[in-house]
Coordinates of C-alpha atoms in Angstrom, one line a residue:
Q1 CA -55.5 48.5 -66.3
V2 CA -55.4 51.6 -64.1
Q3 CA -55.0 54.9 -65.9
L4 CA -53.2 57.3 -63.3
V5 CA -52.9 61.1 -63.5
E6 CA -50.7 63.0 -61.0
S7 CA -50.9 66.7 -59.5
G8 CA -49.9 68.9 -56.9
G9 CA -46.7 69.6 -58.0
G10 CA -44.7 73.2 -58.0
L11 CA -42.1 75.6 -57.0
V12 CA -41.5 75.8 -53.6
Q13 CA -38.7 77.1 -50.8
P14 CA -36.6 74.5 -48.7
G15 CA -38.5 73.8 -46.0
R16 CA -41.9 74.0 -47.3
S17 CA -44.5 71.2 -48.0
L18 CA -46.6 70.2 -51.0
R19 CA -49.3 67.1 -51.0
L20 CA -49.1 65.6 -54.1
S21 CA -52.1 63.2 -55.3
C22 CA -52.5 60.8 -58.0
A23 CA -56.1 59.6 -59.5
A24 CA -56.8 56.6 -60.8
S25 CA -59.8 56.1 -63.6
G26 CA -59.9 52.7 -63.1
S27 CA -62.3 50.2 -61.7
I28 CA -59.9 47.7 -59.6
F29 CA -57.5 50.2 -57.9
R30 CA -58.2 48.8 -54.7
I31 CA -56.3 45.7 -55.7
Y32 CA -52.9 47.1 -56.7
A33 CA -49.9 47.6 -54.0
M34 CA -48.6 51.2 -55.1
G35 CA -45.5 53.8 -55.3
W36 CA -44.4 57.2 -55.8
Y37 CA -41.2 57.5 -57.8
R38 CA -39.6 60.5 -58.7
Q39 CA -36.6 61.3 -61.8
A40 CA -34.1 64.1 -61.2
P41 CA -32.4 65.3 -64.5
G42 CA -29.5 63.3 -65.5
K43 CA -30.7 60.6 -63.0
Q44 CA -32.6 57.0 -63.2
R45 CA -36.2 57.1 -62.0
E46 CA -36.0 55.6 -58.3
L47 CA -38.9 54.8 -56.0
V48 CA -39.6 57.1 -53.0
A49 CA -42.6 55.1 -51.4
T50 CA -44.6 51.9 -51.3
I51 CA -47.9 51.9 -49.9
T52 CA -50.2 47.7 -49.8
S53 CA -53.5 47.7 -51.0
G54 CA -55.1 48.3 -48.3
G55 CA -53.2 50.8 -46.7
M56 CA -51.7 49.0 -43.5
T57 CA -48.3 48.9 -44.8
T58 CA -45.8 51.6 -46.1
N59 CA -41.7 51.4 -46.9
Y60 CA -39.6 54.5 -47.8
A61 CA -36.6 55.3 -49.4
D62 CA -33.8 56.3 -46.4
S63 CA -33.4 59.9 -48.3
V64 CA -37.1 60.6 -47.3
K65 CA -38.0 58.8 -44.5
G66 CA -39.5 61.2 -41.4
R67 CA -40.5 63.4 -44.0
F68 CA -43.0 62.0 -46.4
T69 CA -45.8 60.2 -45.7
I70 CA -47.4 57.7 -48.8
S71 CA -51.6 57.4 -48.3
R72 CA -54.2 55.9 -49.9
D73 CA -58.3 56.4 -50.0
N74 CA -59.5 52.9 -51.8
V75 CA -63.3 54.6 -51.9
K76 CA -62.1 58.0 -54.3
N77 CA -59.5 56.0 -56.4
T78 CA -56.5 58.3 -54.8
L79 CA -52.8 58.1 -53.8
Y80 CA -51.4 60.5 -52.1
L81 CA -48.0 62.1 -51.1
Q82 CA -47.3 64.5 -47.8
M83 CA -43.6 66.0 -48.6
N84 CA -42.6 67.9 -45.8
S85 CA -39.3 69.8 -44.8
L86 CA -38.7 70.1 -48.4
K87 CA -34.8 69.9 -49.5
P88 CA -33.1 71.1 -53.1
E89 CA -32.2 67.6 -53.8
D90 CA -36.0 66.5 -54.0
T91 CA -36.5 68.3 -57.0
A92 CA -37.7 65.7 -59.5
V93 CA -40.8 65.2 -61.6
Y94 CA -42.8 63.0 -59.4
Y95 CA -44.7 59.8 -60.7
C96 CA -47.2 57.9 -59.3
N97 CA -47.7 54.0 -60.3
T98 CA -47.9 49.8 -59.3
D99 CA -45.6 48.6 -56.7
L100 CA -43.0 47.5 -60.0
R101 CA -41.9 44.4 -57.5
L102 CA -45.4 43.0 -57.6
S103 CA -47.4 44.2 -60.8
K104 CA -46.1 45.9 -64.7
G105 CA -47.7 49.6 -64.7
Y106 CA -47.5 52.2 -67.2
W107 CA -46.0 55.6 -66.7
G108 CA -48.0 58.7 -66.4
Q109 CA -46.9 62.5 -67.1
G110 CA -46.2 63.1 -63.8
T111 CA -45.7 66.3 -61.9
Q112 CA -42.6 68.5 -61.6
V113 CA -41.2 69.6 -57.9
T114 CA -38.9 72.1 -57.6
V115 CA -37.2 73.1 -54.2
S116 CA -35.1 76.2 -54.5
S117 CA -34.6 79.5 -52.9

């Protein structure tokens, strides 16, 4: 199965941008629909965005629509999340995984995003 490592998080002020990356070590990354998920302290993990295996179709949670963009590079085996106009409520640990509606994946360590003035 695909192994995933997230990176790119950090501390930023509201209105700024971050780009998260997810590096896949498996040999069949290209066949999986993928997603970004996040979990804030005291809250359940939620789905942020999904992308089909070929990258042609994307879906977003209402809370991030118009601000975040999910993309993938199947040659580099990498998933991305471009995060613009960040808000304090975006603060969470962000994880990549398969689209869990379609395939069971395994969680990595995630990357911390903190949005604060």
